[in-house]
CSV table of C-alpha atoms and ligand atoms in Angstrom, one decimal:
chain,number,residue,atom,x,y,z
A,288,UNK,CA,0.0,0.0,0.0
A,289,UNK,CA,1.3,3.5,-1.0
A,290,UNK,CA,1.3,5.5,2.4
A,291,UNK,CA,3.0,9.1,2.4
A,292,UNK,CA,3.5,10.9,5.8
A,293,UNK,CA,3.9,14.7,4.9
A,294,UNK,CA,3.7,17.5,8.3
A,295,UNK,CA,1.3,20.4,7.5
A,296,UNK,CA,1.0,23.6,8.9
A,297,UNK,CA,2.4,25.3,11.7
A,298,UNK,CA,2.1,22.8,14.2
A,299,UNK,CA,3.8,20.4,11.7
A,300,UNK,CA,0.8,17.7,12.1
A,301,UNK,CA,1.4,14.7,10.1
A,302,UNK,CA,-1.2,13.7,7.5
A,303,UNK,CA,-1.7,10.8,5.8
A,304,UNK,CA,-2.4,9.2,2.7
A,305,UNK,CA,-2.8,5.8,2.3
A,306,UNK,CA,-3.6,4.8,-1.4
A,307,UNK,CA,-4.3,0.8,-2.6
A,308,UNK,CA,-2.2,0.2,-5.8
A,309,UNK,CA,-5.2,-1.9,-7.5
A,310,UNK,CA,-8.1,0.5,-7.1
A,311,UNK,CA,-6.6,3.4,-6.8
A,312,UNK,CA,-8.6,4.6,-3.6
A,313,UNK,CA,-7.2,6.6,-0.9
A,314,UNK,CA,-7.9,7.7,2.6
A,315,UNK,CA,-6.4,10.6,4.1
A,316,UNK,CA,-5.5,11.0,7.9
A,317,UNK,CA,-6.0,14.7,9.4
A,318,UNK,CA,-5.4,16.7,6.7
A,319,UNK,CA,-4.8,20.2,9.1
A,320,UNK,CA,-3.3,22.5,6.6
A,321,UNK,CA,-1.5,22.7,3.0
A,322,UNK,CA,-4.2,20.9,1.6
A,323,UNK,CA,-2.0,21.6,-2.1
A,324,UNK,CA,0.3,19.5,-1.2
A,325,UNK,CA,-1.8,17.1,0.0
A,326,UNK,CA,-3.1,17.3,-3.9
A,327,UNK,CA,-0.1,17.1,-5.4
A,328,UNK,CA,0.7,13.9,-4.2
A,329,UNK,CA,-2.9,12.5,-4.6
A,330,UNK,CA,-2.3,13.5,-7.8
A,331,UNK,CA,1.2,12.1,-8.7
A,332,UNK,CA,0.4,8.7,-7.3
A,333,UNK,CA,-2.9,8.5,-9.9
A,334,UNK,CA,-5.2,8.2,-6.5
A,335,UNK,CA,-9.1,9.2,-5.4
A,336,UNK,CA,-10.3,9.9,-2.3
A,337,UNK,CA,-12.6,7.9,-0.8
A,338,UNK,CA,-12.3,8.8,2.8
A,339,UNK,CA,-11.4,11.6,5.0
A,340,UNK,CA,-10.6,11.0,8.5
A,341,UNK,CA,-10.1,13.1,11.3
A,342,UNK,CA,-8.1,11.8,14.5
A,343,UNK,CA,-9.5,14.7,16.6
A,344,UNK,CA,-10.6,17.7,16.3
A,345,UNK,CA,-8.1,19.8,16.9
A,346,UNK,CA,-7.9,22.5,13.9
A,347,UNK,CA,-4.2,21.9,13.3
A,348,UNK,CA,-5.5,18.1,12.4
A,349,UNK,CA,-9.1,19.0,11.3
A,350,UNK,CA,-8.0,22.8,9.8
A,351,UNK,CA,-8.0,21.5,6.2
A,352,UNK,CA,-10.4,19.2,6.1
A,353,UNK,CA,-13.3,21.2,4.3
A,354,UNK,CA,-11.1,22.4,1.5
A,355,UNK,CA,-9.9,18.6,0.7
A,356,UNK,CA,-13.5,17.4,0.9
A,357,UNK,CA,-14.6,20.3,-1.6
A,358,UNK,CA,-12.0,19.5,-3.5
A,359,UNK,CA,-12.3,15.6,-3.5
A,360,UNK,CA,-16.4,15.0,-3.0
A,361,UNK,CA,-15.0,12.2,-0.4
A,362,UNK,CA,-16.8,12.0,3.3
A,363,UNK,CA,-15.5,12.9,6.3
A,364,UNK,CA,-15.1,10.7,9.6
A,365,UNK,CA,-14.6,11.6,13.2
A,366,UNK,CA,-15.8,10.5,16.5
A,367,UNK,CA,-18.4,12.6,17.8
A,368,UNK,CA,-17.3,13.0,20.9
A,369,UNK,CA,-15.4,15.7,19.4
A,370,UNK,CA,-18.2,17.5,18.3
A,371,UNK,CA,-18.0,20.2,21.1
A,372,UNK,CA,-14.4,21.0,20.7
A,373,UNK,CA,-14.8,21.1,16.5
A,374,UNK,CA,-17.8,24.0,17.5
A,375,UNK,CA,-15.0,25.9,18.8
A,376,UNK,CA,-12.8,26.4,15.8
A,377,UNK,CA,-12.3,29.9,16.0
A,378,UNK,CA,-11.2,29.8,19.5
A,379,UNK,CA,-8.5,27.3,18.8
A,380,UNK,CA,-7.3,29.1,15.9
A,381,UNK,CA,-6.6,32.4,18.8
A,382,UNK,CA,-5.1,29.8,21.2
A,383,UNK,CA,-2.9,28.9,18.7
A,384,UNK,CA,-2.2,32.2,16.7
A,385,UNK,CA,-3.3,30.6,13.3
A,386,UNK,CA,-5.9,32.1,11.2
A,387,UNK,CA,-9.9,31.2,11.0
A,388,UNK,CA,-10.8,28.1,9.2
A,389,UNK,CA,-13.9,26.6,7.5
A,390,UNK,CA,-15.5,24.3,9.6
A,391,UNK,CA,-16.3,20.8,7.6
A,392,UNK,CA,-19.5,18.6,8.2
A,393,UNK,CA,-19.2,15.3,9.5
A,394,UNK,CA,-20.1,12.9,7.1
A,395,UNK,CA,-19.5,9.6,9.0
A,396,UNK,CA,-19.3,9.1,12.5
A,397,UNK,CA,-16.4,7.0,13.4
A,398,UNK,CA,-17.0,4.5,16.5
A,399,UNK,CA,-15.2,2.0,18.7
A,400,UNK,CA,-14.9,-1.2,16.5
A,401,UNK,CA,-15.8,0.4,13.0
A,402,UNK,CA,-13.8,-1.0,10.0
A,403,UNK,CA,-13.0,1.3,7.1
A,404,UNK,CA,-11.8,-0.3,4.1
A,405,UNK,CA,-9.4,1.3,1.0
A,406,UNK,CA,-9.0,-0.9,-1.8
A,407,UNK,CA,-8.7,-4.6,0.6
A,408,UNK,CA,-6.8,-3.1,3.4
A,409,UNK,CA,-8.8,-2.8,6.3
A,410,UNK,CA,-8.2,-0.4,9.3
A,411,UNK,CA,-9.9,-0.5,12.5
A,412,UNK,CA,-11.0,2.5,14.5
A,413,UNK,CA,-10.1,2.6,18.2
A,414,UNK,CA,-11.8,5.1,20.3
A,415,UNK,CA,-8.7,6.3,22.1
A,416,UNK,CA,-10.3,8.9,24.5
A,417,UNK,CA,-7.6,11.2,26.9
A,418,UNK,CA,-6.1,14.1,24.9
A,419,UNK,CA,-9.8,14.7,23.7
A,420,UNK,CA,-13.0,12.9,24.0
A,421,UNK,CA,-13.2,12.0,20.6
A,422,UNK,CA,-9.4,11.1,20.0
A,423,UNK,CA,-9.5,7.7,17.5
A,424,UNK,CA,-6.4,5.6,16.9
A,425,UNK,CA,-6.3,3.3,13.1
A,426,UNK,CA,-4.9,0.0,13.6
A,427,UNK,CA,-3.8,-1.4,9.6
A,428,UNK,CA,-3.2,-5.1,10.7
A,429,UNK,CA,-2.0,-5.9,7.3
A,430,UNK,CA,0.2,-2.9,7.5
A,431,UNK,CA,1.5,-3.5,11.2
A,432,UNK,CA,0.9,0.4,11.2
A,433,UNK,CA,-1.2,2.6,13.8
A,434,UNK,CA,-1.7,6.0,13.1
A,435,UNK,CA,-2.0,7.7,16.5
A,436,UNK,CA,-3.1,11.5,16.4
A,437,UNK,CA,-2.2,13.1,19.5
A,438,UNK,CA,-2.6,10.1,21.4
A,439,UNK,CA,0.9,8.4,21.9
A,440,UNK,CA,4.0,9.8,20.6
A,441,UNK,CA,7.7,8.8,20.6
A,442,UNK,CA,8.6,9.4,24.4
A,443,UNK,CA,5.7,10.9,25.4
A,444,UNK,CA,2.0,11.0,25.1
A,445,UNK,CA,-0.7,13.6,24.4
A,446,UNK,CA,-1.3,16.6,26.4
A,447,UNK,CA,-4.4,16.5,28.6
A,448,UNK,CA,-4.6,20.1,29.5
A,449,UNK,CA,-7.2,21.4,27.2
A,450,UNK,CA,-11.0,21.2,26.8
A,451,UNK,CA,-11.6,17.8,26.8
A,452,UNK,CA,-8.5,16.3,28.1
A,453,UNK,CA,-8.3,13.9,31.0
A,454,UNK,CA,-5.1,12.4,32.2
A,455,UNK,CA,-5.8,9.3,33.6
A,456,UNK,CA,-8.2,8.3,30.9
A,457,UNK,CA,-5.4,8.8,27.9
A,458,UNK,CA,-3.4,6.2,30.4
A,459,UNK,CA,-6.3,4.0,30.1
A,460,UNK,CA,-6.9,4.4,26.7
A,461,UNK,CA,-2.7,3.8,26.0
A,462,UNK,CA,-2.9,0.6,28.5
A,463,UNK,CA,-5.7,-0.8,27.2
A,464,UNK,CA,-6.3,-0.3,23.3
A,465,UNK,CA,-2.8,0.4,22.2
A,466,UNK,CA,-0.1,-1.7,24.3
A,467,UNK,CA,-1.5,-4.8,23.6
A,468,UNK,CA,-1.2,-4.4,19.9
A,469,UNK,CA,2.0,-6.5,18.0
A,470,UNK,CA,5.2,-5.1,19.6
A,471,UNK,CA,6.6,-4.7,16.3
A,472,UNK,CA,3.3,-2.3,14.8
A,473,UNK,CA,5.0,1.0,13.4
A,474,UNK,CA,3.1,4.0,15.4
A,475,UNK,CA,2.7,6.9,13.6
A,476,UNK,CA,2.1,10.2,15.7
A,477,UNK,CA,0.2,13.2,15.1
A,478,UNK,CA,3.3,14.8,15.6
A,479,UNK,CA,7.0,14.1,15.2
A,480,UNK,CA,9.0,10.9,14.7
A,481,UNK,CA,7.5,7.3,13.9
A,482,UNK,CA,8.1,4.7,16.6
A,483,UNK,CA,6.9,0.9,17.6
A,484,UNK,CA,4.6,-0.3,20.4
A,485,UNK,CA,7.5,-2.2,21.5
A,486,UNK,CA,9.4,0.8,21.9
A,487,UNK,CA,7.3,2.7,23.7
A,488,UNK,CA,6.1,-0.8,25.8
A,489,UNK,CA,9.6,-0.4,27.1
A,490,UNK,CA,11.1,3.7,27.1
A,491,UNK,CA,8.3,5.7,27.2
A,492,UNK,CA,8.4,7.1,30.6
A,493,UNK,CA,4.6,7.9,30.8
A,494,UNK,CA,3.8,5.1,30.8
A,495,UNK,CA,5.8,3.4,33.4
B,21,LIG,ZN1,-4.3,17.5,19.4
């Protein structure tokens, strides 16, 4: 499976797009800014969306997600759990110093359990609750990937000071959804370096 990681915006938030080599399909993972970019390599690699998903909703994740879905006609997914925090857009944007966005409609709401498929590849949606209420994890099985959002990062693991957050439930969430997943599963942050379950399993000082 073609999967590009490519860090948008000011907050360098990694995106993703995943794109099946048979069907041409693609999914793309919190698309927060630059949606050109994001384009371009849609584009280069001959691919069509067919999903849009959204980790959380925090705008430097969610930011670009209406100009990609105008652009592409694809749906958008997020938990919606996260629906509070995505009605406050504009007050992220002045936490943040970045400028206004267009908020996006959810299309699909994306639960605990749910299965989204591009091309054969399957990935599984793990309500990951902690850093927001709506934080989602994607486990790819047949990738041994996990794409995170702000949920567990190399070293460390998602802040739980904002609207929404709650420490000992990201802890939970870590222990009980992500941990047990194969050692050897290649996480993916919302932010920053790729690392392994195993890794983390064994240096991550949170989680100790
Ligand atoms: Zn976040």
């Amino acid at each position: 499976m073609i999967h590009e990681i490519l860090p948008v915006g000011p907050l360098a938030c990694n995106c993703s797009v995943f794109g099946d080599e048979q069907s041409r399909e693609a999914m793309v993972v919190d698309p927060g800014d630059e949606i050109e970019r994001i384009l371009e390599i849609l584009q280069r690699h001959g691919l069509k969306v067919t999903a849009i998903v959204i980790t959380h909703a925090h705008i430097d994740h969610i930011g670009g997600a209406q100009k990609l879905k105008q652009a592409t006609g694809a749906p958008v997914y997020m938990n919606l759990n996260d629906t509070e925090l995505q009605k406050m857009l504009d007050a992220q944007a002045a936490w943040i110093g970045m400028s206004r966005v267009e908020p996006v409609a959810i299309d699909v709401p994306a639960k605990d359990g749910d299965r989204l498929v591009v091309g054969t590849t399957e990935f599984h949606v793990l309500h990951t609750p902690g850093h927001t209420q709506g934080s989602i994890s994607l486990f790819i099985p047949s990738e041994n990937k996990l794409v995170a959002g702000d949920t567990l990062f190399r070293d460390s693991i998602g802040r739980t000071d904002l609207p929404g957050g709650d420490g000992r439930q990201i802890l939970q969430s870590i222990h009980q959804k992500l941990l047990p997943l194969p050692e050897e599963t290649v996480v993916i942050p919302g932010h920053g370096e790729n690392t392994t379950i195993g890794r983390e399993k064994r240096f991550n000082y949170f989680l100790q």
